[in-house]
Amino acid sequence: TFPTGDGGKYFFNPLVANGLIYVMAQNKSIVALDAATGKQAWIHTVEPSVKLVTDRGINYWESKDHKDRRLLFASDNFLQAIDARTGESILSFGKHGRVDLKEGLDRDPQKIHLVQSTTPGRVFENLIILGSATNEGYSSAPGDIRAYDVRTGALAWTFHTVPRPGEFGYDTWPRDAWKTVGGANSWGELSLDEKRGIVYVPTGSPKYNFYGANRLGANLFGDCLLALDARTGKRLWHFQMVHHDIWDYDNATAPKLLTVHRNGQTIDAVAQPGKTGFLYVFNRVTGEPLWPVEEKSVPRSDMPGEQAWATQPFPTGPPPFARQKFTEKDLSQFIRNPEERARYRDLLQT
């Protein structure tokens, strides 16, 4: 056992490499322990003023000759690299050991509240690929997916989840929405097919989450599963689970990479569960759904100025993992007041 030393509750997922186990303890500091004995090897103290650290895990990278070993994580809005053997900051990374994640988003960094996510992203070759956890208001930062060089901290590529003029999907937004609309970010974990060099990115809703009259259109690439070339950020394919999201139906979990045996075929697939209770399953390479997906008409919004999308995608398989309707029969048996029960029944029938 190893005491955290501060009574804190951590969601941290330990990481093990070369006989050391890296954990979070003692006021969100990064601590290296001998994996066999639990004895502390070193501690990298995080500044007391830091409010948020990637407390769901950190990333590890080492050079092919094993001489350069690094841990990569974010504290507040700064991506940092430290020596995995000593815990000391690598000052040649970015500017004095860190990269400001508020920069490079084509917005005033001083007006951006939050960029970093509590999830660690993915290391692929010499890149670290990151999503972000923007705030949920109208002033939210863009949800760009970005890759940085693990040695230098230099930005390697960017994928704009709110497309710019000339980019695919730009016509699914009002003109120049990219200048003001934020979100469509990936705050959950990414999944990586290392053999093919494909990173699968689950995105969330555009912001503000529950109102879309200022962003009429389908709003690509909000609420999508993105398949990107991990080396370049080029879009290989995408699927949008919710068009013009006004319900906060983020894709909130890491896409699942699996092999499906179906109709005598073996298919490398990627599956994305949604908040809607549907499981969407695709050919990992082509993006073709393994079960047909039907666009069905859905109720329109009666809010002035709002234009909810007329249809939404419904997969024909696998079966939903959550209820898709709620009727009078589903009312709680503990609603025993006849007038109250009648009121809820009338609401369900409208």
PDB file of C-alpha atoms in Angstrom, residues 166-318:
ATOM      1  CA  GLY A 166     -13.394  25.327 -47.697  1.00  0.00           C
ATOM      2  CA  GLU A 167     -13.358  22.414 -45.229  1.00  0.00           C
ATOM      3  CA  PHE A 168     -15.780  19.497 -45.384  1.00  0.00           C
ATOM      4  CA  GLY A 169     -18.847  20.207 -43.260  1.00  0.00           C
ATOM      5  CA  TYR A 170     -18.597  24.007 -43.357  1.00  0.00           C
ATOM      6  CA  ASP A 171     -22.028  24.185 -45.013  1.00  0.00           C
ATOM      7  CA  THR A 172     -23.650  22.425 -42.036  1.00  0.00           C
ATOM      8  CA  TRP A 173     -23.249  25.606 -39.957  1.00  0.00           C
ATOM      9  CA  PRO A 174     -24.207  29.243 -40.358  1.00  0.00           C
ATOM     10  CA  ARG A 175     -21.640  31.368 -42.190  1.00  0.00           C
ATOM     11  CA  ASP A 176     -18.441  31.883 -40.134  1.00  0.00           C
ATOM     12  CA  ALA A 177     -19.800  29.934 -37.145  1.00  0.00           C
ATOM     13  CA  TRP A 178     -16.228  28.776 -36.460  1.00  0.00           C
ATOM     14  CA  LYS A 179     -15.408  32.268 -35.197  1.00  0.00           C
ATOM     15  CA  THR A 180     -17.883  32.130 -32.318  1.00  0.00           C
ATOM     16  CA  VAL A 181     -19.252  28.597 -31.757  1.00  0.00           C
ATOM     17  CA  GLY A 182     -17.362  26.283 -29.411  1.00  0.00           C
ATOM     18  CA  GLY A 183     -17.528  22.705 -28.267  1.00  0.00           C
ATOM     19  CA  ALA A 184     -17.997  19.722 -30.592  1.00  0.00           C
ATOM     20  CA  ASN A 185     -15.083  18.569 -28.472  1.00  0.00           C
ATOM     21  CA  SER A 186     -13.805  15.170 -27.396  1.00  0.00           C
ATOM     22  CA  TRP A 187     -13.658  15.148 -23.602  1.00  0.00           C
ATOM     23  CA  GLY A 188     -13.859  11.346 -23.381  1.00  0.00           C
ATOM     24  CA  GLU A 189     -11.028   9.009 -24.290  1.00  0.00           C
ATOM     25  CA  LEU A 190      -9.736   8.367 -27.780  1.00  0.00           C
ATOM     26  CA  SER A 191      -9.097   4.895 -29.216  1.00  0.00           C
ATOM     27  CA  LEU A 192      -6.174   3.960 -31.423  1.00  0.00           C
ATOM     28  CA  ASP A 193      -5.638   1.304 -34.067  1.00  0.00           C
ATOM     29  CA  GLU A 194      -1.831   1.326 -33.995  1.00  0.00           C
ATOM     30  CA  LYS A 195      -1.462  -1.149 -36.857  1.00  0.00           C
ATOM     31  CA  ARG A 196      -3.448   1.023 -39.247  1.00  0.00           C
ATOM     32  CA  GLY A 197      -2.475   4.371 -37.767  1.00  0.00           C
ATOM     33  CA  ILE A 198      -6.090   5.411 -37.203  1.00  0.00           C
ATOM     34  CA  VAL A 199      -7.334   7.324 -34.168  1.00  0.00           C
ATOM     35  CA  TYR A 200     -11.051   7.147 -33.371  1.00  0.00           C
ATOM     36  CA  VAL A 201     -12.437  10.292 -31.789  1.00  0.00           C
ATOM     37  CA  PRO A 202     -15.855  10.529 -30.076  1.00  0.00           C
ATOM     38  CA  THR A 203     -17.132  14.120 -30.091  1.00  0.00           C
ATOM     39  CA  GLY A 204     -19.708  15.908 -27.992  1.00  0.00           C
ATOM     40  CA  SER A 205     -22.355  18.516 -28.634  1.00  0.00           C
ATOM     41  CA  PRO A 206     -21.717  22.046 -29.868  1.00  0.00           C
ATOM     42  CA  LYS A 207     -22.188  24.711 -27.243  1.00  0.00           C
ATOM     43  CA  TYR A 208     -24.439  25.955 -25.764  1.00  0.00           C
ATOM     44  CA  ASN A 209     -25.645  22.402 -25.163  1.00  0.00           C
ATOM     45  CA  PHE A 210     -29.401  22.954 -25.030  1.00  0.00           C
ATOM     46  CA  TYR A 211     -30.034  25.740 -27.546  1.00  0.00           C
ATOM     47  CA  GLY A 212     -29.153  25.822 -31.211  1.00  0.00           C
ATOM     48  CA  ALA A 213     -30.979  28.760 -32.823  1.00  0.00           C
ATOM     49  CA  ASN A 214     -27.616  30.502 -33.194  1.00  0.00           C
ATOM     50  CA  ARG A 215     -26.085  27.497 -34.997  1.00  0.00           C
ATOM     51  CA  LEU A 216     -28.783  26.255 -37.380  1.00  0.00           C
ATOM     52  CA  GLY A 217     -27.803  23.198 -39.418  1.00  0.00           C
ATOM     53  CA  ALA A 218     -26.658  19.628 -38.830  1.00  0.00           C
ATOM     54  CA  ASN A 219     -23.479  20.934 -37.105  1.00  0.00           C
ATOM     55  CA  LEU A 220     -20.686  18.614 -38.223  1.00  0.00           C
ATOM     56  CA  PHE A 221     -18.601  17.406 -36.469  1.00  0.00           C
ATOM     57  CA  GLY A 222     -20.604  17.572 -33.266  1.00  0.00           C
ATOM     58  CA  ASP A 223     -21.776  14.226 -31.813  1.00  0.00           C
ATOM     59  CA  CYS A 224     -19.699  12.259 -34.308  1.00  0.00           C
ATOM     60  CA  LEU A 225     -17.397   9.303 -34.389  1.00  0.00           C
ATOM     61  CA  LEU A 226     -14.356  10.521 -36.318  1.00  0.00           C
ATOM     62  CA  ALA A 227     -11.753   8.252 -37.885  1.00  0.00           C
ATOM     63  CA  LEU A 228      -8.598  10.312 -38.428  1.00  0.00           C
ATOM     64  CA  ASP A 229      -5.188   9.486 -39.835  1.00  0.00           C
ATOM     65  CA  ALA A 230      -3.138   9.536 -36.635  1.00  0.00           C
ATOM     66  CA  ARG A 231      -0.059  10.886 -38.442  1.00  0.00           C
ATOM     67  CA  THR A 232      -1.700  13.765 -40.274  1.00  0.00           C
ATOM     68  CA  GLY A 233      -5.142  14.427 -38.765  1.00  0.00           C
ATOM     69  CA  LYS A 234      -6.789  13.861 -42.140  1.00  0.00           C
ATOM     70  CA  ARG A 235     -10.428  12.752 -41.918  1.00  0.00           C
ATOM     71  CA  LEU A 236     -10.852   9.202 -43.203  1.00  0.00           C
ATOM     72  CA  TRP A 237     -14.554   8.877 -42.410  1.00  0.00           C
ATOM     73  CA  HIS A 238     -17.130  10.043 -39.900  1.00  0.00           C
ATOM     74  CA  PHE A 239     -20.614   9.260 -38.672  1.00  0.00           C
ATOM     75  CA  GLN A 240     -22.882  11.731 -36.875  1.00  0.00           C
ATOM     76  CA  MET A 241     -25.052  10.138 -34.190  1.00  0.00           C
ATOM     77  CA  VAL A 242     -27.133  13.252 -33.429  1.00  0.00           C
ATOM     78  CA  HIS A 243     -27.843  16.002 -35.942  1.00  0.00           C
ATOM     79  CA  HIS A 244     -28.039  19.532 -34.495  1.00  0.00           C
ATOM     80  CA  ASP A 245     -27.782  18.377 -30.888  1.00  0.00           C
ATOM     81  CA  ILE A 246     -29.862  20.393 -28.412  1.00  0.00           C
ATOM     82  CA  TRP A 247     -29.964  17.687 -25.711  1.00  0.00           C
ATOM     83  CA  ASP A 248     -26.278  17.295 -24.693  1.00  0.00           C
ATOM     84  CA  TYR A 249     -26.109  13.804 -26.234  1.00  0.00           C
ATOM     85  CA  ASP A 250     -22.294  13.660 -26.241  1.00  0.00           C
ATOM     86  CA  ASN A 251     -20.430  10.550 -27.301  1.00  0.00           C
ATOM     87  CA  ALA A 252     -19.028  10.162 -23.816  1.00  0.00           C
ATOM     88  CA  THR A 253     -17.032   6.920 -23.907  1.00  0.00           C
ATOM     89  CA  ALA A 254     -14.011   5.612 -25.758  1.00  0.00           C
ATOM     90  CA  PRO A 255     -14.895   3.811 -29.015  1.00  0.00           C
ATOM     91  CA  LYS A 256     -14.486   0.052 -28.625  1.00  0.00           C
ATOM     92  CA  LEU A 257     -12.188  -1.755 -31.072  1.00  0.00           C
ATOM     93  CA  LEU A 258     -13.258  -5.351 -31.593  1.00  0.00           C
ATOM     94  CA  THR A 259     -13.483  -8.153 -34.123  1.00  0.00           C
ATOM     95  CA  VAL A 260     -16.938  -9.262 -35.254  1.00  0.00           C
ATOM     96  CA  HIS A 261     -17.715 -12.640 -36.827  1.00  0.00           C
ATOM     97  CA  ARG A 262     -20.812 -12.139 -38.976  1.00  0.00           C
ATOM     98  CA  ASN A 263     -22.248 -13.947 -42.017  1.00  0.00           C
ATOM     99  CA  GLY A 264     -19.070 -15.992 -42.388  1.00  0.00           C
ATOM    100  CA  GLN A 265     -16.881 -12.903 -42.358  1.00  0.00           C
ATOM    101  CA  THR A 266     -14.375 -11.616 -39.827  1.00  0.00           C
ATOM    102  CA  ILE A 267     -14.629  -7.839 -39.587  1.00  0.00           C
ATOM    103  CA  ASP A 268     -12.406  -5.466 -37.636  1.00  0.00           C
ATOM    104  CA  ALA A 269     -14.992  -3.115 -36.195  1.00  0.00           C
ATOM    105  CA  VAL A 270     -15.351  -0.064 -34.006  1.00  0.00           C
ATOM    106  CA  ALA A 271     -18.409   0.330 -31.767  1.00  0.00           C
ATOM    107  CA  GLN A 272     -19.638   3.564 -30.218  1.00  0.00           C
ATOM    108  CA  PRO A 273     -22.345   3.564 -27.543  1.00  0.00           C
ATOM    109  CA  GLY A 274     -24.425   6.730 -27.297  1.00  0.00           C
ATOM    110  CA  LYS A 275     -26.425   8.503 -24.631  1.00  0.00           C
ATOM    111  CA  THR A 276     -29.457   7.698 -26.767  1.00  0.00           C
ATOM    112  CA  GLY A 277     -29.181   4.039 -25.770  1.00  0.00           C
ATOM    113  CA  PHE A 278     -28.030   2.921 -29.224  1.00  0.00           C
ATOM    114  CA  LEU A 279     -24.850   1.061 -30.100  1.00  0.00           C
ATOM    115  CA  TYR A 280     -23.436   2.032 -33.483  1.00  0.00           C
ATOM    116  CA  VAL A 281     -21.048  -0.507 -35.055  1.00  0.00           C
ATOM    117  CA  PHE A 282     -18.883   0.229 -38.101  1.00  0.00           C
ATOM    118  CA  ASN A 283     -16.254  -1.353 -40.292  1.00  0.00           C
ATOM    119  CA  ARG A 284     -13.128   0.088 -38.740  1.00  0.00           C
ATOM    120  CA  VAL A 285     -11.523   0.959 -42.091  1.00  0.00           C
ATOM    121  CA  THR A 286     -14.407   2.029 -44.328  1.00  0.00           C
ATOM    122  CA  GLY A 287     -16.895   3.392 -41.779  1.00  0.00           C
ATOM    123  CA  GLU A 288     -19.682   1.272 -43.266  1.00  0.00           C
ATOM    124  CA  PRO A 289     -22.289   0.354 -40.611  1.00  0.00           C
ATOM    125  CA  LEU A 290     -22.433  -3.391 -39.900  1.00  0.00           C
ATOM    126  CA  TRP A 291     -26.187  -3.035 -39.414  1.00  0.00           C
ATOM    127  CA  PRO A 292     -28.146  -0.583 -41.561  1.00  0.00           C
ATOM    128  CA  VAL A 293     -28.878   2.806 -40.022  1.00  0.00           C
ATOM    129  CA  GLU A 294     -32.220   4.417 -40.834  1.00  0.00           C
ATOM    130  CA  GLU A 295     -32.949   8.138 -40.793  1.00  0.00           C
ATOM    131  CA  LYS A 296     -36.356   8.478 -39.117  1.00  0.00           C
ATOM    132  CA  SER A 297     -38.549  11.529 -38.676  1.00  0.00           C
ATOM    133  CA  VAL A 298     -38.546  12.953 -35.143  1.00  0.00           C
ATOM    134  CA  PRO A 299     -40.639  15.676 -33.426  1.00  0.00           C
ATOM    135  CA  ARG A 300     -39.756  19.262 -34.303  1.00  0.00           C
ATOM    136  CA  SER A 301     -39.013  21.938 -31.721  1.00  0.00           C
ATOM    137  CA  ASP A 302     -41.650  24.570 -30.943  1.00  0.00           C
ATOM    138  CA  MET A 303     -39.118  27.007 -29.476  1.00  0.00           C
ATOM    139  CA  PRO A 304     -39.131  30.314 -31.390  1.00  0.00           C
ATOM    140  CA  GLY A 305     -36.139  30.502 -33.739  1.00  0.00           C
ATOM    141  CA  GLU A 306     -35.059  26.907 -33.129  1.00  0.00           C
ATOM    142  CA  GLN A 307     -34.926  24.478 -36.040  1.00  0.00           C
ATOM    143  CA  ALA A 308     -34.443  20.976 -34.706  1.00  0.00           C
ATOM    144  CA  TRP A 309     -33.268  18.514 -37.357  1.00  0.00           C
ATOM    145  CA  ALA A 310     -36.151  16.707 -39.033  1.00  0.00           C
ATOM    146  CA  THR A 311     -34.609  13.209 -38.805  1.00  0.00           C
ATOM    147  CA  GLN A 312     -32.184  11.289 -36.619  1.00  0.00           C
ATOM    148  CA  PRO A 313     -30.221   8.048 -37.270  1.00  0.00           C
ATOM    149  CA  PHE A 314     -31.609   4.836 -35.770  1.00  0.00           C
ATOM    150  CA  PRO A 315     -29.473   1.669 -36.089  1.00  0.00           C
ATOM    151  CA  THR A 316     -31.400  -1.486 -36.933  1.00  0.00           C
ATOM    152  CA  GLY A 317     -29.006  -3.526 -34.774  1.00  0.00           C
ATOM    153  CA  PRO A 318     -27.824  -4.375 -32.200  1.00  0.00           C
TER     154      PRO A 318
END
